[in-house]
Every structure is written in C-alpha cells, then in structure tokens.
Amino acid sequence: MSKVIEQKKQLVEEIKEKFLNSQTSVVVDYRGLDVAEVTKLRKQLREEGIDFKVYKNTMTRRAAEAAELNELTETLVGPTAIAFSKDDAVAPARIIKNFAKDHEALEIKGGVIQGSVATLDQIKELADLPSYEGMVSMLLSVLQAPIRNLAYVTKAVAEQKEEQGA
C-alpha cells in the first residue's frame, strides 16, 4: 500500500514541477476526439517542444494546490489533458486554438500563464499573439524604420543637390 502512495506522491510532485517550470500550461477537455485526432494534436505539440499529458484530476488538483494554483482546480472536471510549454508561452494556446477550429470536440478550459492561473479568455487572447519569431520580426522592423527613413532623406537631399549642381 505504501508503494502506491509513494508513486502517487511522486506523480503529484512531477505535475507540480511541470506547472512551476512551464511558461504556459493549457488545460483542455478532449472528450469526443478519437485516437487519431489526439495523436495528430500530440504530434503538432511535440514538434514545438510542448509536453501533452493526461493525468487523473485528483492528482492534478493536488499538484495545483501544492503549486498554489488553487483556482485551477475548478477546471479539473471531466476528461482533462494539459499541454506544458517551458520555452514558448504562446505556442500551446495557439496550436490548441487552431486545432479546436477544425475539431469542435476539443475545448480549452483554462490554464496557467507564467505562474498565474489564467481564464479561458486570457488563454484565447494569448493564442492570438504572434509567435516569438513573429514578435522579433515586428521589433526589428520597428527598429529599422528610423534608419531606413534617414537613408531615404539622405538620398533625396543628395539627388536634390545633384540637380541643383547640374
């Protein structure tokens, strides 16, 4: 009996660590998806370095309470899977939201964003943000704009002086 209890304690500790070490954790209800659809979702998530697991709700509730994420326990009802992302805060929400567009059975329940319990609306807003690469690209274009404008002005002044000299 104590061996089973010890295994459960280890599992609770594992889930707690995943919550604490993840940038984002998205809790979903996968009821209604067949095995092929879940496998396809897992593959998409795995390609982005996201861990997608199904745990018993009682173990997840205990882990959430241990991680001081008590508000999350309300979402842990029915078949529940969790996507944990250590590196990219946006990717799990974006992938799951896009997958849910084609598979209505997949339902986002809530999640955790950087250590704070997030509502369904906050997860959906996060999903609408561009990826990390997209944000870096936007930042670079903003930083390049003044230099580009300076180059255009310099060129225009040079052309104007050239016309005046000719």
PDB file of N, CA and C in Angstrom, residues 13-74:
ATOM      1  N   GLU A  13       4.177  15.442  -7.380  1.00  0.00           N
ATOM      2  CA  GLU A  13       5.371  16.297  -7.409  1.00  0.00           C
ATOM      3  C   GLU A  13       5.791  16.593  -8.858  1.00  0.00           C
ATOM      4  N   GLU A  14       5.708  15.588  -9.719  1.00  0.00           N
ATOM      5  CA  GLU A  14       6.048  15.767 -11.143  1.00  0.00           C
ATOM      6  C   GLU A  14       5.130  16.794 -11.797  1.00  0.00           C
ATOM      7  N   ILE A  15       3.831  16.676 -11.555  1.00  0.00           N
ATOM      8  CA  ILE A  15       2.863  17.612 -12.142  1.00  0.00           C
ATOM      9  C   ILE A  15       3.095  19.018 -11.592  1.00  0.00           C
ATOM     10  N   LYS A  16       3.335  19.107 -10.295  1.00  0.00           N
ATOM     11  CA  LYS A  16       3.596  20.407  -9.659  1.00  0.00           C
ATOM     12  C   LYS A  16       4.811  21.074 -10.296  1.00  0.00           C
ATOM     13  N   GLU A  17       5.886  20.319 -10.491  1.00  0.00           N
ATOM     14  CA  GLU A  17       7.101  20.868 -11.111  1.00  0.00           C
ATOM     15  C   GLU A  17       6.827  21.337 -12.534  1.00  0.00           C
ATOM     16  N   LYS A  18       6.008  20.585 -13.258  1.00  0.00           N
ATOM     17  CA  LYS A  18       5.670  20.998 -14.627  1.00  0.00           C
ATOM     18  C   LYS A  18       4.907  22.322 -14.619  1.00  0.00           C
ATOM     19  N   PHE A  19       3.976  22.471 -13.679  1.00  0.00           N
ATOM     20  CA  PHE A  19       3.253  23.739 -13.575  1.00  0.00           C
ATOM     21  C   PHE A  19       4.210  24.883 -13.255  1.00  0.00           C
ATOM     22  N   LEU A  20       5.117  24.663 -12.325  1.00  0.00           N
ATOM     23  CA  LEU A  20       6.025  25.717 -11.886  1.00  0.00           C
ATOM     24  C   LEU A  20       7.089  26.057 -12.926  1.00  0.00           C
ATOM     25  N   ASN A  21       7.533  25.076 -13.695  1.00  0.00           N
ATOM     26  CA  ASN A  21       8.624  25.290 -14.650  1.00  0.00           C
ATOM     27  C   ASN A  21       8.147  25.662 -16.053  1.00  0.00           C
ATOM     28  N   SER A  22       6.853  25.678 -16.279  1.00  0.00           N
ATOM     29  CA  SER A  22       6.317  25.970 -17.610  1.00  0.00           C
ATOM     30  C   SER A  22       6.012  27.453 -17.762  1.00  0.00           C
ATOM     31  N   GLN A  23       6.286  27.965 -18.958  1.00  0.00           N
ATOM     32  CA  GLN A  23       5.859  29.329 -19.288  1.00  0.00           C
ATOM     33  C   GLN A  23       4.332  29.369 -19.335  1.00  0.00           C
ATOM     34  N   THR A  24       3.776  28.354 -20.006  1.00  0.00           N
ATOM     35  CA  THR A  24       2.327  28.264 -20.160  1.00  0.00           C
ATOM     36  C   THR A  24       1.885  26.815 -20.035  1.00  0.00           C
ATOM     37  N   SER A  25       0.759  26.612 -19.365  1.00  0.00           N
ATOM     38  CA  SER A  25       0.100  25.313 -19.302  1.00  0.00           C
ATOM     39  C   SER A  25      -1.352  25.536 -19.703  1.00  0.00           C
ATOM     40  N   VAL A  26      -1.819  24.751 -20.672  1.00  0.00           N
ATOM     41  CA  VAL A  26      -3.186  24.906 -21.157  1.00  0.00           C
ATOM     42  C   VAL A  26      -3.959  23.638 -20.821  1.00  0.00           C
ATOM     43  N   VAL A  27      -5.080  23.804 -20.130  1.00  0.00           N
ATOM     44  CA  VAL A  27      -5.927  22.687 -19.726  1.00  0.00           C
ATOM     45  C   VAL A  27      -7.063  22.558 -20.736  1.00  0.00           C
ATOM     46  N   VAL A  28      -7.233  21.333 -21.272  1.00  0.00           N
ATOM     47  CA  VAL A  28      -8.257  21.110 -22.286  1.00  0.00           C
ATOM     48  C   VAL A  28      -9.121  19.901 -21.946  1.00  0.00           C
ATOM     49  N   ASP A  29     -10.328  19.920 -22.490  1.00  0.00           N
ATOM     50  CA  ASP A  29     -11.232  18.770 -22.441  1.00  0.00           C
ATOM     51  C   ASP A  29     -11.176  18.142 -23.822  1.00  0.00           C
ATOM     52  N   TYR A  30     -10.707  16.914 -23.884  1.00  0.00           N
ATOM     53  CA  TYR A  30     -10.520  16.248 -25.176  1.00  0.00           C
ATOM     54  C   TYR A  30     -11.632  15.242 -25.467  1.00  0.00           C
ATOM     55  N   ARG A  31     -12.687  15.245 -24.664  1.00  0.00           N
ATOM     56  CA  ARG A  31     -13.802  14.311 -24.842  1.00  0.00           C
ATOM     57  C   ARG A  31     -14.400  14.482 -26.241  1.00  0.00           C
ATOM     58  N   GLY A  32     -14.545  13.382 -26.962  1.00  0.00           N
ATOM     59  CA  GLY A  32     -15.099  13.437 -28.301  1.00  0.00           C
ATOM     60  C   GLY A  32     -14.060  13.312 -29.400  1.00  0.00           C
ATOM     61  N   LEU A  33     -12.785  13.471 -29.052  1.00  0.00           N
ATOM     62  CA  LEU A  33     -11.731  13.272 -30.049  1.00  0.00           C
ATOM     63  C   LEU A  33     -11.403  11.786 -30.121  1.00  0.00           C
ATOM     64  N   ASP A  34     -11.185  11.283 -31.338  1.00  0.00           N
ATOM     65  CA  ASP A  34     -10.771   9.885 -31.444  1.00  0.00           C
ATOM     66  C   ASP A  34      -9.248   9.792 -31.309  1.00  0.00           C
ATOM     67  N   VAL A  35      -8.737   8.576 -31.274  1.00  0.00           N
ATOM     68  CA  VAL A  35      -7.313   8.347 -31.042  1.00  0.00           C
ATOM     69  C   VAL A  35      -6.466   9.022 -32.122  1.00  0.00           C
ATOM     70  N   ALA A  36      -6.891   8.950 -33.364  1.00  0.00           N
ATOM     71  CA  ALA A  36      -6.132   9.550 -34.466  1.00  0.00           C
ATOM     72  C   ALA A  36      -6.038  11.068 -34.302  1.00  0.00           C
ATOM     73  N   GLU A  37      -7.126  11.694 -33.873  1.00  0.00           N
ATOM     74  CA  GLU A  37      -7.122  13.148 -33.690  1.00  0.00           C
ATOM     75  C   GLU A  37      -6.227  13.556 -32.523  1.00  0.00           C
ATOM     76  N   VAL A  38      -6.289  12.814 -31.431  1.00  0.00           N
ATOM     77  CA  VAL A  38      -5.426  13.111 -30.281  1.00  0.00           C
ATOM     78  C   VAL A  38      -3.958  12.917 -30.672  1.00  0.00           C
ATOM     79  N   THR A  39      -3.682  11.874 -31.450  1.00  0.00           N
ATOM     80  CA  THR A  39      -2.315  11.621 -31.901  1.00  0.00           C
ATOM     81  C   THR A  39      -1.827  12.769 -32.785  1.00  0.00           C
ATOM     82  N   LYS A  40      -2.690  13.262 -33.659  1.00  0.00           N
ATOM     83  CA  LYS A  40      -2.331  14.387 -34.524  1.00  0.00           C
ATOM     84  C   LYS A  40      -2.035  15.635 -33.692  1.00  0.00           C
ATOM     85  N   LEU A  41      -2.858  15.897 -32.676  1.00  0.00           N
ATOM     86  CA  LEU A  41      -2.636  17.040 -31.792  1.00  0.00           C
ATOM     87  C   LEU A  41      -1.322  16.882 -31.033  1.00  0.00           C
ATOM     88  N   ARG A  42      -1.091  15.696 -30.487  1.00  0.00           N
ATOM     89  CA  ARG A  42       0.164  15.441 -29.757  1.00  0.00           C
ATOM     90  C   ARG A  42       1.373  15.704 -30.648  1.00  0.00           C
ATOM     91  N   LYS A  43       1.283  15.271 -31.903  1.00  0.00           N
ATOM     92  CA  LYS A  43       2.393  15.440 -32.848  1.00  0.00           C
ATOM     93  C   LYS A  43       2.664  16.922 -33.085  1.00  0.00           C
ATOM     94  N   GLN A  44       1.600  17.693 -33.308  1.00  0.00           N
ATOM     95  CA  GLN A  44       1.769  19.135 -33.530  1.00  0.00           C
ATOM     96  C   GLN A  44       2.409  19.799 -32.315  1.00  0.00           C
ATOM     97  N   LEU A  45       1.962  19.412 -31.122  1.00  0.00           N
ATOM     98  CA  LEU A  45       2.505  19.994 -29.902  1.00  0.00           C
ATOM     99  C   LEU A  45       3.960  19.564 -29.688  1.00  0.00           C
ATOM    100  N   ARG A  46       4.245  18.294 -29.922  1.00  0.00           N
ATOM    101  CA  ARG A  46       5.602  17.769 -29.729  1.00  0.00           C
ATOM    102  C   ARG A  46       6.599  18.466 -30.638  1.00  0.00           C
ATOM    103  N   GLU A  47       6.180  18.781 -31.873  1.00  0.00           N
ATOM    104  CA  GLU A  47       7.055  19.475 -32.819  1.00  0.00           C
ATOM    105  C   GLU A  47       7.483  20.847 -32.304  1.00  0.00           C
ATOM    106  N   GLU A  48       6.684  21.440 -31.437  1.00  0.00           N
ATOM    107  CA  GLU A  48       7.000  22.739 -30.844  1.00  0.00           C
ATOM    108  C   GLU A  48       7.638  22.596 -29.454  1.00  0.00           C
ATOM    109  N   GLY A  49       7.939  21.363 -29.050  1.00  0.00           N
ATOM    110  CA  GLY A  49       8.571  21.138 -27.748  1.00  0.00           C
ATOM    111  C   GLY A  49       7.610  21.220 -26.577  1.00  0.00           C
ATOM    112  N   ILE A  50       6.349  20.921 -26.830  1.00  0.00           N
ATOM    113  CA  ILE A  50       5.313  21.019 -25.797  1.00  0.00           C
ATOM    114  C   ILE A  50       4.942  19.618 -25.330  1.00  0.00           C
ATOM    115  N   ASP A  51       4.880  19.445 -24.020  1.00  0.00           N
ATOM    116  CA  ASP A  51       4.533  18.166 -23.415  1.00  0.00           C
ATOM    117  C   ASP A  51       3.020  18.130 -23.203  1.00  0.00           C
ATOM    118  N   PHE A  52       2.347  17.116 -23.756  1.00  0.00           N
ATOM    119  CA  PHE A  52       0.883  16.993 -23.662  1.00  0.00           C
ATOM    120  C   PHE A  52       0.572  15.707 -22.920  1.00  0.00           C
ATOM    121  N   LYS A  53      -0.021  15.832 -21.735  1.00  0.00           N
ATOM    122  CA  LYS A  53      -0.264  14.668 -20.884  1.00  0.00           C
ATOM    123  C   LYS A  53      -1.693  14.646 -20.365  1.00  0.00           C
ATOM    124  N   VAL A  54      -2.138  13.421 -20.098  1.00  0.00           N
ATOM    125  CA  VAL A  54      -3.421  13.208 -19.443  1.00  0.00           C
ATOM    126  C   VAL A  54      -3.110  12.651 -18.058  1.00  0.00           C
ATOM    127  N   TYR A  55      -3.586  13.333 -17.040  1.00  0.00           N
ATOM    128  CA  TYR A  55      -3.409  12.901 -15.653  1.00  0.00           C
ATOM    129  C   TYR A  55      -4.778  12.761 -15.009  1.00  0.00           C
ATOM    130  N   LYS A  56      -4.822  11.978 -13.938  1.00  0.00           N
ATOM    131  CA  LYS A  56      -6.059  11.909 -13.159  1.00  0.00           C
ATOM    132  C   LYS A  56      -6.295  13.274 -12.521  1.00  0.00           C
ATOM    133  N   ASN A  57      -7.553  13.686 -12.523  1.00  0.00           N
ATOM    134  CA  ASN A  57      -7.890  15.002 -11.977  1.00  0.00           C
ATOM    135  C   ASN A  57      -7.518  15.136 -10.507  1.00  0.00           C
ATOM    136  N   THR A  58      -7.664  14.056  -9.735  1.00  0.00           N
ATOM    137  CA  THR A  58      -7.320  14.154  -8.301  1.00  0.00           C
ATOM    138  C   THR A  58      -5.836  14.449  -8.120  1.00  0.00           C
ATOM    139  N   MET A  59      -4.991  13.811  -8.926  1.00  0.00           N
ATOM    140  CA  MET A  59      -3.543  14.054  -8.831  1.00  0.00           C
ATOM    141  C   MET A  59      -3.219  15.483  -9.290  1.00  0.00           C
ATOM    142  N   THR A  60      -3.874  15.925 -10.341  1.00  0.00           N
ATOM    143  CA  THR A  60      -3.630  17.273 -10.861  1.00  0.00           C
ATOM    144  C   THR A  60      -4.113  18.319  -9.874  1.00  0.00           C
ATOM    145  N   ARG A  61      -5.255  18.069  -9.230  1.00  0.00           N
ATOM    146  CA  ARG A  61      -5.758  19.013  -8.214  1.00  0.00           C
ATOM    147  C   ARG A  61      -4.766  19.160  -7.070  1.00  0.00           C
ATOM    148  N   ARG A  62      -4.245  18.032  -6.601  1.00  0.00           N
ATOM    149  CA  ARG A  62      -3.268  18.076  -5.505  1.00  0.00           C
ATOM    150  C   ARG A  62      -2.013  18.828  -5.931  1.00  0.00           C
ATOM    151  N   ALA A  63      -1.566  18.605  -7.162  1.00  0.00           N
ATOM    152  CA  ALA A  63      -0.381  19.299  -7.669  1.00  0.00           C
ATOM    153  C   ALA A  63      -0.650  20.799  -7.800  1.00  0.00           C
ATOM    154  N   ALA A  64      -1.831  21.157  -8.281  1.00  0.00           N
ATOM    155  CA  ALA A  64      -2.187  22.567  -8.424  1.00  0.00           C
ATOM    156  C   ALA A  64      -2.233  23.252  -7.062  1.00  0.00           C
ATOM    157  N   GLU A  65      -2.785  22.581  -6.078  1.00  0.00           N
ATOM    158  CA  GLU A  65      -2.824  23.140  -4.727  1.00  0.00           C
ATOM    159  C   GLU A  65      -1.421  23.274  -4.155  1.00  0.00           C
ATOM    160  N   ALA A  66      -0.560  22.298  -4.406  1.00  0.00           N
ATOM    161  CA  ALA A  66       0.820  22.350  -3.920  1.00  0.00           C
ATOM    162  C   ALA A  66       1.595  23.480  -4.598  1.00  0.00           C
ATOM    163  N   ALA A  67       1.236  23.785  -5.837  1.00  0.00           N
ATOM    164  CA  ALA A  67       1.891  24.867  -6.576  1.00  0.00           C
ATOM    165  C   ALA A  67       1.202  26.214  -6.340  1.00  0.00           C
ATOM    166  N   GLU A  68       0.240  26.238  -5.422  1.00  0.00           N
ATOM    167  CA  GLU A  68      -0.535  27.427  -5.073  1.00  0.00           C
ATOM    168  C   GLU A  68      -1.308  27.981  -6.273  1.00  0.00           C
ATOM    169  N   LEU A  69      -1.895  27.065  -7.029  1.00  0.00           N
ATOM    170  CA  LEU A  69      -2.741  27.414  -8.175  1.00  0.00           C
ATOM    171  C   LEU A  69      -4.159  26.913  -7.898  1.00  0.00           C
ATOM    172  N   ASN A  70      -4.689  27.276  -6.739  1.00  0.00           N
ATOM    173  CA  ASN A  70      -5.964  26.742  -6.261  1.00  0.00           C
ATOM    174  C   ASN A  70      -7.136  27.017  -7.204  1.00  0.00           C
ATOM    175  N   GLU A  71      -7.120  28.151  -7.910  1.00  0.00           N
ATOM    176  CA  GLU A  71      -8.229  28.487  -8.806  1.00  0.00           C
ATOM    177  C   GLU A  71      -8.315  27.517  -9.984  1.00  0.00           C
ATOM    178  N   LEU A  72      -7.220  26.835 -10.280  1.00  0.00           N
ATOM    179  CA  LEU A  72      -7.190  25.907 -11.409  1.00  0.00           C
ATOM    180  C   LEU A  72      -8.031  24.662 -11.137  1.00  0.00           C
ATOM    181  N   THR A  73      -8.238  24.322  -9.884  1.00  0.00           N
ATOM    182  CA  THR A  73      -8.963  23.093  -9.545  1.00  0.00           C
ATOM    183  C   THR A  73     -10.396  23.098 -10.081  1.00  0.00           C
ATOM    184  N   GLU A  74     -10.961  24.282 -10.285  1.00  0.00           N
ATOM    185  CA  GLU A  74     -12.329  24.371 -10.814  1.00  0.00           C
ATOM    186  C   GLU A  74     -12.421  23.830 -12.239  1.00  0.00           C
TER     187      GLU A  74
END
